[in-house]
């Protein structure tokens, strides 16, 4: 069980996390989707007791992370965004150390390390140090280090960053398997496909604030039925807005000198009319894309920016 | 407790994964030591290591000249720089720590020797130095006895020699004195069994522990050996940055394991590595320079304690810096002067008085000075205990600061 309430973290004047609140029950995966610098890692650092929140509270299995750090941390597994491994020690030594940090010992520890190694598919490479691993294998070991003590709550900070598709699919399976065992998972990412695939419910974070939250279906409904059309070129915003306003079932989201973005119902059929209207209003067109409704379009609709900008 | 052991095992494995670095830590001091040895011992240019012996000659006769001559020949000449002074200026210079020892030869020495009456030689030694004053004392003791027996055996000849001196000259030439002194030295070994009580008494003003058979390498070896422990401390102190850089420090911080235990693991690991390094050094000392095997355990324990205090200091310096490079630089900037004045490059006996004095207050200087005693001389438990307490208290204070700082360091 994860409960976050009114979480706020300030660095001087910069508010990195601003009033974030959500919860995730047993066996649930909660996704936190946001672009670079949105405040995802800061949220996780506050939740794991690494940073002291400026305000708000975090409870892990009912234990307040600030007031009962030992009890909360005991239930918590963290998979950090940056690899956190001893590159020169074997995978087994790495896991053994982290298991010991959570109080495991003896045969219990050894059995657990072996089963985690098997679980992440590294048993045959267990004696090799991570410096001899591929990027994907390192990510898997990084994940294994976070779950070796069988935490009740798992915080994952972009665990698939820079990983090949095969390893990524493997990692997502591992996350699902954790949730299936009853672990509450917080999964941050800036890949909307991952969030869509994995999460029971999710929130979109931008500039430290949650700008949308709900189940995937609820968020999809917020986008509506309309596709997102984006045209790049050279435009006169003053003339374009009235010209586009005459098109049926469409809404201009943003319009500036070098790009225009609008939501259009049935864009595949409407596209010629849109382009014509733009040309008639004196625009020079260079590139056009349209996307079906998704979290990405929701993010664009809410912020006027692309998720990966 | 389990996490402490796990931390030590982890850190040791981590270190052993890089045996080259370990070899360098122990090897570099040995190389430097060899170079220093070649530069000072091998070429005969022992300019850096000379004890200044001040002599106040109130006697001005052959007997005094004999005494002084003994310090100016053979091996002793390489170690001692004898200078005649008057009592007042000699005392001032001793107070300033300018010399290893001052010998006051009483006015009645010659008469006393010749007429078998008691006389007192006074030796003032420099408390900031340990070994060279000890040698002075040892040589004097032998000379005093020797002079006495000489007088017993060759009294007639001596009397004749003094009487035969040309008018206006109160003493024979340098060559003659050196010659006689050489004969004294040679004669001494044969005289050991003789049972006459000595007439001349030697009084040492500052009590020095008795020196035993002296080995020149002992001046250099402890400082050199401790240098490898200092390198171990330097290398291990960088681990804090490595742990942070590779994200493992954060992992510890988010785990329920206390950072203090993690830090304790680092200190214990250092203790194991340092004990290992000093064991290697001490075994070399046993083999190469005849240090007694029975002194080895205390020497290893003592140097490990000293090494740990250095580690704690270096760790704090690392954490005060804002980058790993800055930390490394800061440690180096502090370490090299400390090595210098703490007796690792050249022994305190060869330093100017003020430098030896400051060096004695540094943790490494303190360790090295006591290590010399532990390795080869009659160390005193009281003094050793006080020094150990000072090092332990200092280390504990430093490591508390490290722990306090580590908590914010982990998340920066
Ligand atoms: N120690 C710090 N001091 C000052 N500002 C910080 C600090 N750490 C993070 N920030 C700022 O806080 C904001 C949120 O950063 P955070 O790392 O949480 O973003 P993120 O969502 O994890 O981004 P990414 O997807 O790139 O990992 C950023 O503007 C960042 O510059
Ligand atoms: Mg991040």
XYZ file of C-alpha atoms and ligand atoms in Angstrom:
753
model
C 0.000 0.000 0.000
C 1.377 3.361 -1.059
C -0.181 6.597 0.131
C 1.163 9.952 -0.967
C -0.543 13.103 0.131
C 0.193 16.724 -0.782
C 3.854 15.961 -1.414
C 5.977 19.002 -2.076
C 9.721 19.383 -2.572
C 11.392 22.694 -3.090
C 15.003 23.390 -4.095
C 15.480 27.043 -3.286
C 13.020 28.798 -5.564
C 12.419 25.778 -7.748
C 9.423 23.679 -6.814
C 10.379 20.260 -8.165
C 7.327 18.476 -6.782
C 4.192 20.455 -6.133
C 1.290 18.950 -4.222
C 1.510 15.425 -5.568
C -0.954 12.928 -4.122
C -1.974 9.413 -5.152
C -2.292 5.939 -3.767
C -1.768 2.388 -4.942
C -3.259 -0.655 -3.278
C -1.957 -4.192 -2.966
C -1.024 -5.750 -6.298
C -1.651 -2.522 -8.189
C 0.686 -0.725 -10.556
C 0.464 3.025 -10.477
C 2.180 4.861 -13.342
C 3.720 8.291 -13.149
C 4.189 9.603 -16.652
C 6.041 12.787 -17.392
C 8.746 14.434 -19.492
C 12.335 15.096 -18.399
C 12.542 17.239 -15.325
C 8.876 16.770 -14.469
C 9.694 15.695 -10.920
C 9.400 11.905 -11.151
C 12.757 11.080 -9.570
C 12.297 13.724 -6.923
C 8.962 12.171 -6.003
C 10.594 8.759 -5.674
C 13.476 10.183 -3.610
C 10.989 11.724 -1.188
C 9.034 8.495 -1.010
C 12.116 6.396 -0.302
C 13.389 8.610 2.495
C 16.361 9.885 0.560
C 15.036 13.432 0.512
C 13.019 15.072 3.242
C 9.832 16.496 1.722
C 9.241 20.206 2.153
C 5.643 19.353 2.872
C 3.141 16.499 2.648
C 3.388 12.907 3.730
C 4.264 9.498 2.393
C 3.156 6.236 3.944
C 4.543 2.853 3.011
C 2.361 0.003 4.295
C 1.012 2.484 6.798
C 4.419 3.630 8.040
C 5.320 7.278 7.644
C 8.632 7.501 5.802
C 9.742 10.556 7.788
C 8.677 9.471 11.259
C 9.157 5.704 11.033
C 11.883 5.417 8.426
C 13.198 1.996 9.516
C 9.785 0.324 9.408
C 8.842 1.981 6.139
C 12.158 1.221 4.459
C 12.020 -2.412 5.515
C 8.914 -2.842 3.312
C 10.290 -0.809 0.463
C 12.182 -1.816 -2.656
C 13.689 0.845 -4.892
C 14.970 0.459 -8.432
C 16.798 3.701 -9.185
C 16.914 5.412 -12.540
C 20.717 5.308 -12.618
C 22.299 1.873 -12.259
C 23.424 1.303 -8.698
C 25.726 -1.708 -8.800
C 29.195 -2.721 -7.708
C 30.672 -3.141 -11.161
C 33.608 -5.212 -9.940
C 31.681 -7.630 -7.745
C 29.784 -10.604 -9.127
C 26.025 -10.412 -9.568
C 25.698 -12.849 -6.676
C 27.875 -10.705 -4.403
C 25.842 -7.636 -5.313
C 22.572 -9.337 -4.451
C 23.986 -10.890 -1.303
C 25.032 -7.492 -0.037
C 21.664 -5.863 -0.616
C 19.835 -8.808 0.876
C 22.009 -8.424 3.985
C 21.123 -4.736 4.128
C 17.504 -5.813 4.602
C 18.367 -8.271 7.324
C 18.449 -11.536 5.373
C 21.100 -14.063 6.342
C 22.199 -17.674 6.162
C 20.519 -20.170 3.887
C 17.443 -17.969 3.611
C 19.628 -15.321 2.018
C 21.373 -17.767 -0.304
C 18.134 -19.328 -1.495
C 16.576 -15.958 -2.075
C 19.582 -14.714 -4.069
C 19.506 -17.811 -6.254
C 15.809 -17.540 -6.930
C 16.092 -13.830 -7.812
C 18.987 -14.594 -10.151
C 16.890 -17.200 -11.864
C 13.883 -14.886 -11.903
C 15.788 -12.177 -13.827
C 17.517 -14.748 -16.035
C 21.046 -14.194 -14.782
C 21.670 -17.442 -12.949
C 24.152 -18.706 -15.531
C 26.060 -15.400 -15.333
C 25.838 -15.062 -11.564
C 29.598 -15.203 -11.001
C 30.372 -12.521 -13.564
C 30.711 -8.896 -12.531
C 28.261 -6.398 -14.063
C 31.102 -4.701 -15.914
C 31.070 -7.762 -18.171
C 27.303 -7.450 -18.756
C 25.292 -5.904 -21.577
C 23.177 -2.833 -20.824
C 20.007 -4.907 -20.622
C 21.568 -7.414 -18.253
C 22.744 -4.624 -15.972
C 19.207 -3.231 -15.895
C 17.897 -6.655 -14.912
C 20.435 -6.946 -12.129
C 19.585 -3.411 -11.006
C 15.975 -4.533 -10.818
C 16.909 -7.714 -8.977
C 18.762 -5.708 -6.322
C 15.549 -3.798 -5.642
C 13.393 -6.898 -5.131
C 15.829 -9.344 -3.513
C 14.199 -8.831 -0.103
C 10.644 -9.296 -1.446
C 9.366 -5.809 -0.673
C 5.683 -5.069 -0.212
C 6.103 -1.767 -2.026
C 8.254 -1.287 -5.095
C 9.318 2.065 -6.516
C 10.644 1.910 -10.068
C 12.286 4.948 -11.606
C 12.393 4.526 -15.377
C 13.767 1.004 -15.072
C 13.848 0.489 -18.815
C 15.846 3.606 -19.723
C 18.188 2.855 -22.597
C 17.305 -0.807 -22.888
C 16.823 -2.952 -26.003
C 13.242 -4.088 -26.812
C 13.895 -7.670 -25.696
C 15.197 -6.707 -22.268
C 12.440 -4.172 -21.925
C 9.727 -6.773 -22.505
C 11.484 -8.974 -19.950
C 11.566 -6.174 -17.393
C 7.908 -5.328 -17.889
C 7.068 -8.984 -17.308
C 9.058 -8.861 -14.096
C 7.133 -5.827 -12.910
C 3.833 -7.546 -13.658
C 5.009 -10.614 -11.802
C 5.810 -8.492 -8.746
C 2.327 -6.957 -8.797
C 0.797 -10.407 -9.219
C 2.496 -11.369 -5.937
C 0.652 -8.547 -4.228
C 3.320 -5.843 -4.300
C 2.174 -2.245 -4.710
C 4.195 -0.729 -7.539
C 4.955 2.829 -8.502
C 6.281 2.941 -12.033
C 7.664 6.150 -13.493
C 8.440 6.507 -17.159
C 8.311 8.891 -20.041
C 7.323 6.132 -22.449
C 3.580 6.330 -22.743
C 3.469 2.864 -24.366
C 4.891 1.380 -21.179
C 2.428 3.218 -19.013
C -0.473 2.164 -21.201
C 0.642 -1.444 -21.235
C 1.453 -1.817 -17.577
C -0.481 0.425 -15.285
C -3.829 -0.016 -13.589
C -4.060 3.666 -13.009
C -1.739 6.528 -13.674
C -1.025 10.179 -13.398
C 0.609 12.617 -15.748
C 3.121 14.895 -14.097
C 4.528 18.098 -15.520
C 6.542 20.804 -13.772
C 6.032 18.995 -10.495
C 2.231 18.980 -10.700
C -0.151 16.154 -11.468
C -2.113 17.435 -14.442
C -4.283 14.358 -14.943
C -4.965 11.197 -12.990
C -7.168 8.163 -13.383
C -7.410 4.736 -14.972
C -6.300 4.357 -18.555
C -9.946 4.397 -19.723
C -10.669 7.558 -17.758
C -7.676 9.322 -19.201
C -8.530 8.180 -22.731
C -11.987 9.681 -22.289
C -10.353 12.988 -21.410
C -8.678 13.033 -24.829
C -12.005 12.432 -26.498
C -12.570 10.785 -29.818
C -10.479 13.222 -31.728
C -7.135 12.622 -33.381
C -4.288 15.000 -32.965
C -2.982 16.789 -36.065
C 0.292 18.629 -36.003
C 1.555 20.690 -38.911
C 5.024 22.179 -39.091
C 5.926 25.044 -41.412
C 5.576 28.793 -41.381
C 2.334 30.419 -40.344
C 0.635 33.621 -39.395
C -1.260 32.673 -36.219
C -3.607 35.652 -36.524
C -4.980 34.473 -39.855
C -4.909 30.778 -39.139
C -7.124 30.637 -36.084
C -10.275 32.046 -37.793
C -9.653 29.942 -40.917
C -9.457 26.713 -38.913
C -12.387 27.610 -36.705
C -14.716 26.996 -39.655
C -13.758 23.320 -39.901
C -16.322 20.918 -38.360
C -15.474 18.865 -35.213
C -12.088 20.434 -34.708
C -10.330 22.534 -32.117
C -7.095 24.480 -32.354
C -4.876 23.512 -29.425
C -1.857 25.631 -30.224
C -0.938 27.912 -33.098
C 2.328 29.752 -33.420
C 4.713 30.814 -36.170
C 6.240 27.437 -36.920
C 3.721 24.853 -35.785
C 0.019 24.358 -35.429
C -1.683 21.650 -33.415
C -5.309 20.779 -33.510
C -7.696 18.062 -32.424
C -9.791 16.757 -35.288
C -12.416 14.065 -35.398
C -11.689 11.495 -38.117
C -8.488 13.181 -39.143
C -7.787 10.705 -41.939
C -10.745 12.081 -43.875
C -10.509 15.683 -42.719
C -6.810 16.142 -43.416
C -7.138 17.552 -46.991
C -9.595 20.169 -45.733
C -7.256 21.127 -42.872
C -4.256 21.510 -45.162
C -6.295 23.490 -47.656
C -7.504 25.874 -45.006
C -3.937 26.401 -43.763
C -2.631 27.074 -47.270
C -5.484 29.453 -47.976
C -4.573 31.389 -44.826
C -1.072 31.953 -46.201
C 0.736 29.094 -44.409
C 3.761 27.272 -45.840
C 3.556 23.607 -44.921
C 6.576 21.386 -44.412
C 5.457 18.372 -42.414
C 2.240 16.868 -41.149
C 1.569 14.144 -38.595
C -1.602 12.879 -37.054
C -1.983 10.572 -34.092
C -4.857 8.551 -32.763
C -6.003 9.290 -29.203
C -3.444 8.164 -26.604
C -1.771 9.359 -23.463
C 0.621 11.203 -25.703
C -2.211 13.191 -27.240
C -3.612 13.793 -23.798
C -0.282 15.176 -22.685
C -0.099 17.379 -25.770
C -3.620 18.519 -25.243
C -2.917 19.407 -21.628
C 0.464 21.042 -22.072
C 0.788 21.910 -25.754
C 4.094 20.040 -25.759
C 5.218 16.622 -26.782
C 6.065 14.209 -24.027
C 9.579 13.672 -25.294
C 10.456 17.265 -26.099
C 26.087 -6.940 13.037
C 25.376 -9.138 10.032
C 25.272 -6.113 7.803
C 28.589 -4.984 9.279
C 30.190 -8.286 8.346
C 28.504 -8.221 4.943
C 29.900 -4.710 4.424
C 33.418 -5.797 5.299
C 33.207 -8.848 3.044
C 31.865 -6.716 0.227
C 34.542 -4.047 0.631
C 37.335 -6.607 0.850
C 36.132 -8.361 -2.278
C 35.854 -5.032 -3.996
C 39.445 -4.236 -3.058
C 40.755 -7.636 -3.999
C 39.155 -7.225 -7.409
C 41.882 -4.653 -7.987
C 45.077 -6.316 -6.710
C 47.205 -3.901 -8.711
C 46.120 -0.968 -6.563
C 46.800 -2.992 -3.429
C 50.262 -3.875 -4.674
C 50.976 -0.237 -5.435
C 49.941 0.922 -1.993
C 52.464 -1.390 -0.423
C 54.979 -1.172 -3.242
C 55.366 2.570 -3.692
C 56.669 3.182 -0.179
C 59.123 0.327 -0.619
C 60.367 1.893 -3.838
C 60.617 5.307 -2.235
C 62.326 3.728 0.747
C 64.866 2.053 -1.475
C 65.532 5.314 -3.287
C 65.908 7.207 -0.047
C 68.173 4.472 1.228
C 70.339 4.656 -1.871
C 70.476 8.422 -1.769
C 71.461 8.696 1.873
C 73.198 5.462 2.750
C 74.599 4.008 -0.438
C 76.432 7.016 -1.797
C 77.872 7.937 1.558
C 76.296 11.387 1.325
C 74.533 11.190 4.632
C 74.160 14.943 4.849
C 70.513 14.793 5.719
C 70.901 12.560 8.725
C 73.375 14.067 11.104
C 72.951 14.489 14.763
C 74.282 17.701 16.112
C 76.258 17.057 19.278
C 77.167 20.123 21.268
C 80.119 19.776 23.586
C 80.861 22.139 26.419
C 84.475 21.480 27.230
C 85.284 22.904 30.644
C 88.262 20.614 30.936
C 90.284 21.463 27.836
C 92.635 18.561 28.145
C 93.391 15.348 26.397
C 90.638 13.442 28.155
C 87.950 15.733 26.769
C 89.560 15.652 23.365
C 89.445 11.884 23.466
C 85.776 11.927 24.182
C 85.037 14.318 21.366
C 87.323 12.488 19.017
C 85.355 9.317 19.490
C 82.370 10.939 17.848
C 84.392 12.129 14.893
C 85.605 8.927 13.395
C 84.398 5.980 11.376
C 80.674 5.253 11.336
C 79.988 7.676 14.125
C 81.495 10.518 12.132
C 78.798 9.990 9.522
C 76.126 10.372 12.119
C 77.460 13.079 14.354
C 78.406 16.606 13.795
C 80.340 17.665 16.864
C 80.482 21.312 17.718
C 82.174 22.927 20.660
C 80.150 25.599 22.436
C 80.134 27.406 25.726
C 77.600 26.378 28.325
C 75.277 29.374 27.980
C 74.865 29.262 24.223
C 74.672 25.476 24.312
C 71.748 25.632 26.686
C 69.937 28.143 24.522
C 70.418 25.969 21.469
C 69.165 22.895 23.278
C 66.083 24.820 24.329
C 65.479 25.693 20.697
C 65.793 22.054 19.743
C 68.796 22.808 17.550
C 70.814 19.760 18.513
C 70.319 16.137 19.426
C 72.334 16.314 22.608
C 74.736 18.418 24.622
C 77.623 16.936 26.546
C 79.120 18.887 29.406
C 82.643 17.834 30.272
C 83.555 18.988 33.778
C 86.713 20.965 34.440
C 88.239 18.277 36.569
C 87.804 15.390 34.184
C 91.439 14.851 33.263
C 92.584 15.095 36.843
C 89.840 12.803 37.949
C 90.690 10.223 35.367
C 94.337 10.309 36.096
C 93.976 10.320 39.833
C 91.052 7.887 39.924
C 88.674 10.350 41.497
C 84.939 10.540 40.652
C 83.803 12.955 37.992
C 80.391 13.596 36.431
C 79.745 13.922 32.718
C 76.454 15.608 32.057
C 74.443 14.764 28.957
C 71.392 16.801 28.001
C 69.277 15.183 25.324
C 66.658 16.587 23.001
C 63.218 15.260 23.996
C 61.865 15.806 20.469
C 64.270 13.212 19.137
C 64.453 9.639 20.158
C 67.127 7.681 18.513
C 70.126 9.903 17.940
C 70.312 11.109 21.538
C 70.098 7.468 22.472
C 73.116 6.704 20.381
C 75.069 9.541 21.942
C 74.275 8.172 25.328
C 75.208 4.661 24.385
C 78.507 5.710 22.885
C 79.280 7.810 25.931
C 78.581 4.961 28.266
C 81.009 2.805 26.423
C 83.553 5.602 26.356
C 83.198 6.290 30.022
C 83.827 2.716 30.849
C 86.536 2.546 28.248
C 88.281 5.606 29.555
C 88.222 4.180 33.002
C 89.713 0.886 31.956
C 92.132 2.647 29.683
C 93.323 4.587 32.607
C 93.600 1.398 34.619
C 95.584 -0.348 31.942
C 97.508 2.424 30.261
C 97.570 5.005 33.004
C 101.343 5.267 32.839
C 101.463 5.910 29.121
C 98.738 8.488 29.350
C 100.475 10.355 32.059
C 103.627 10.294 29.998
C 101.809 11.533 26.919
C 100.412 14.541 28.687
C 103.706 15.301 30.260
C 105.522 15.042 26.960
C 103.373 17.663 25.299
C 105.317 20.638 24.059
C 105.141 23.748 26.175
C 102.071 25.950 25.459
C 100.063 23.144 23.851
C 97.479 21.673 26.126
C 96.585 18.780 23.883
C 97.945 16.516 21.175
C 97.070 16.914 17.499
C 93.917 15.618 15.882
C 95.640 12.647 14.335
C 96.969 11.521 17.670
C 93.587 11.886 19.332
C 91.857 9.955 16.592
C 94.458 7.290 16.881
C 93.987 6.962 20.590
C 90.221 6.954 20.264
C 90.444 4.177 17.719
C 92.527 2.188 20.120
C 89.933 2.786 22.809
C 87.219 1.386 20.635
C 89.267 -1.658 19.775
C 90.272 -2.259 23.324
C 86.748 -2.024 24.618
C 85.421 -5.368 23.442
C 88.254 -7.144 25.206
C 87.553 -5.357 28.436
C 83.998 -6.364 28.983
C 84.709 -9.013 31.586
C 86.722 -6.772 33.857
C 85.096 -6.020 37.145
C 86.310 -2.623 38.281
C 83.646 -0.137 39.256
C 83.814 2.921 37.012
C 84.955 6.148 38.509
C 83.458 8.501 36.016
C 79.684 8.743 36.228
C 77.525 9.617 33.313
C 74.469 11.599 34.177
C 71.758 12.028 31.593
C 69.549 14.992 32.286
C 66.518 13.990 30.263
C 65.751 10.384 30.939
C 65.996 8.394 27.776
C 65.143 4.753 27.475
C 68.249 2.716 26.946
C 69.099 2.099 23.365
C 69.911 -1.339 22.222
C 72.053 -2.517 19.351
C 71.400 0.202 16.850
C 70.447 -0.354 13.273
C 70.576 2.570 10.912
C 67.650 1.301 8.791
C 65.404 1.567 11.844
C 65.378 5.305 11.449
C 63.805 5.037 8.025
C 61.825 1.877 8.109
C 58.885 2.769 10.376
C 58.127 5.962 8.496
C 58.409 4.198 5.199
C 56.249 1.301 6.250
C 53.615 3.592 7.673
C 53.576 5.430 4.365
C 51.990 2.389 2.764
C 49.247 2.491 5.389
C 48.713 6.137 4.610
C 48.338 5.221 0.957
C 45.815 2.569 1.897
C 43.934 5.235 3.866
C 44.052 7.606 0.928
C 42.776 4.972 -1.492
C 39.992 3.807 0.788
C 38.842 7.314 1.596
C 38.012 7.698 -2.096
C 35.557 4.835 -1.795
C 32.986 7.234 -0.416
C 32.969 9.038 -3.736
C 32.970 5.772 -5.655
C 30.003 4.553 -3.648
C 28.166 7.742 -4.361
C 29.080 7.862 -8.047
C 27.912 4.336 -8.690
C 24.665 4.912 -6.804
C 25.313 2.288 -4.148
C 25.480 4.869 -1.375
C 21.909 5.871 -2.223
C 20.890 2.248 -2.138
C 22.265 1.976 1.381
C 20.464 5.184 2.295
C 17.089 3.845 1.149
C 17.627 0.519 2.907
C 16.828 0.130 6.611
C 20.534 -0.545 7.311
C 22.082 2.358 9.265
C 24.682 4.432 7.450
C 26.800 4.246 10.595
C 27.142 0.486 10.160
C 28.008 0.925 6.522
C 30.703 3.390 7.569
C 31.852 1.047 10.322
C 32.290 -1.587 7.636
C 34.599 0.744 5.742
C 36.704 1.368 8.837
C 36.912 -2.341 9.651
C 37.872 -3.155 6.077
C 40.600 -0.569 6.307
C 41.756 -2.147 9.569
C 42.065 -5.534 7.890
C 43.932 -4.151 4.887
C 46.192 -2.012 7.046
C 46.986 -4.849 9.389
C 47.820 -6.905 6.312
C 50.044 -4.211 4.845
C 51.860 -3.606 8.105
C 52.263 -7.338 8.637
C 54.028 -7.522 5.288
C 56.166 -4.556 6.272
C 56.991 -5.943 9.696
C 57.907 -9.355 8.294
C 60.280 -7.571 5.954
C 61.680 -5.714 8.930
C 62.173 -8.980 10.804
C 63.980 -10.513 7.865
C 65.941 -7.532 6.631
C 66.790 -5.426 9.641
C 66.607 -7.908 12.473
C 63.566 -6.573 14.257
C 62.539 -9.093 16.913
C 59.624 -11.276 15.926
C 58.062 -10.819 19.366
C 57.620 -7.111 18.677
C 55.591 -7.792 15.558
C 52.032 -8.073 16.956
C 52.201 -4.814 18.871
C 53.822 -3.042 15.948
C 51.077 -4.246 13.593
C 48.316 -3.265 16.009
C 49.867 0.105 16.690
C 50.437 1.040 13.071
C 46.897 -0.103 12.199
C 45.471 2.239 14.823
C 47.548 5.075 13.419
C 46.440 4.187 9.905
C 42.791 4.262 10.904
C 43.123 7.727 12.359
C 44.565 8.835 9.027
C 41.656 7.166 7.225
C 39.110 9.031 9.313
C 40.836 12.316 8.599
C 41.005 11.608 4.858
C 37.364 10.542 4.713
C 36.305 13.804 6.266
C 38.425 15.746 3.785
C 36.831 13.799 0.925
C 33.368 14.712 2.136
C 34.260 18.385 2.506
C 35.079 18.619 -1.182
C 32.437 19.225 -3.817
C 33.756 16.746 -6.374
C 35.714 13.530 -6.419
C 38.675 15.256 -8.027
C 38.496 18.014 -5.467
C 38.400 15.449 -2.692
C 41.409 13.616 -4.066
C 43.289 16.859 -4.402
C 42.432 17.989 -0.904
C 43.639 14.718 0.557
C 46.891 14.932 -1.407
C 47.466 18.509 -0.388
C 47.170 17.487 3.241
C 48.851 14.109 2.928
C 52.177 15.052 1.389
C 53.156 17.689 3.930
C 52.097 15.273 6.645
C 54.262 12.537 5.148
C 57.089 15.035 5.074
C 56.950 16.323 8.635
C 55.645 13.040 10.017
C 58.889 11.251 9.244
C 57.965 9.203 6.198
C 60.443 10.685 3.747
C 63.240 11.237 6.232
C 63.290 10.484 9.913
C 62.554 13.066 12.565
C 66.122 12.666 13.810
C 67.278 14.346 10.619
C 64.808 17.209 10.843
C 65.336 20.662 12.225
C 64.074 20.793 15.794
C 60.944 22.818 15.108
C 59.913 20.463 12.344
C 60.380 17.343 14.422
C 58.354 19.046 17.133
C 55.407 19.815 14.829
C 55.731 16.389 13.255
C 55.311 14.791 16.651
C 51.897 16.382 16.932
C 50.609 14.990 13.645
C 48.799 11.657 13.848
C 51.245 10.022 11.480
C 54.283 11.568 13.171
C 53.021 10.355 16.531
C 52.419 6.895 15.112
C 55.838 6.688 13.472
C 57.747 7.866 16.539
C 56.048 5.323 18.772
C 56.380 2.682 16.091
C 60.143 3.124 16.195
C 60.061 2.486 19.904
C 57.775 -0.494 19.546
C 59.929 -1.998 16.833
C 63.332 -1.654 18.385
C 63.521 0.090 21.722
C 62.210 -0.017 25.239
C 58.807 1.497 24.654
C 56.834 2.610 27.659
C 53.293 1.407 28.072
C 52.175 4.654 29.665
C 53.351 6.783 26.805
C 52.104 4.310 24.241
C 48.728 4.192 25.954
C 48.436 7.959 26.033
C 49.330 8.171 22.349
C 46.871 5.408 21.524
C 44.131 7.189 23.426
C 44.892 10.420 21.587
C 44.706 8.688 18.222
C 41.555 6.777 19.105
C 39.749 9.833 20.434
C 40.782 11.861 17.385
C 39.657 9.112 15.032
C 36.325 8.731 16.823
C 35.661 12.464 16.630
C 36.531 12.544 12.943
C 34.467 9.512 12.063
C 31.445 11.018 13.827
C 31.786 14.077 11.635
C 32.091 11.821 8.588
C 28.922 10.007 9.570
C 27.074 13.252 10.131
C 28.168 14.581 6.754
C 27.584 11.292 4.953
C 23.843 11.534 5.391
C 23.596 14.644 3.220
C 26.448 13.538 0.995
C 24.437 10.457 0.012
C 21.589 12.418 -1.513
C 23.401 15.317 -3.128
N 19.444 18.462 -6.100
C 18.728 19.310 -6.829
N 18.896 20.626 -6.669
C 18.165 21.505 -7.407
N 17.272 21.141 -8.318
C 17.050 19.831 -8.532
C 17.774 18.853 -7.803
N 17.373 17.637 -8.230
C 16.445 17.855 -9.168
N 16.248 19.161 -9.361
C 15.296 19.771 -10.278
O 14.018 19.267 -9.982
C 13.263 19.076 -11.168
C 12.735 17.651 -11.200
O 13.823 16.771 -11.403
P 13.614 15.190 -11.455
O 14.946 14.570 -11.491
O 12.712 14.795 -10.360
O 12.893 14.991 -12.840
P 12.469 13.618 -13.565
O 11.034 13.697 -13.802
O 12.967 12.464 -12.822
O 13.247 13.768 -14.948
P 13.931 12.631 -15.863
O 12.843 12.041 -16.705
O 14.863 13.411 -16.699
O 14.578 11.661 -14.978
C 14.185 19.417 -12.317
O 13.894 20.721 -12.754
C 15.541 19.381 -11.714
O 16.388 20.294 -12.362
Mg 14.268 10.978 -13.194
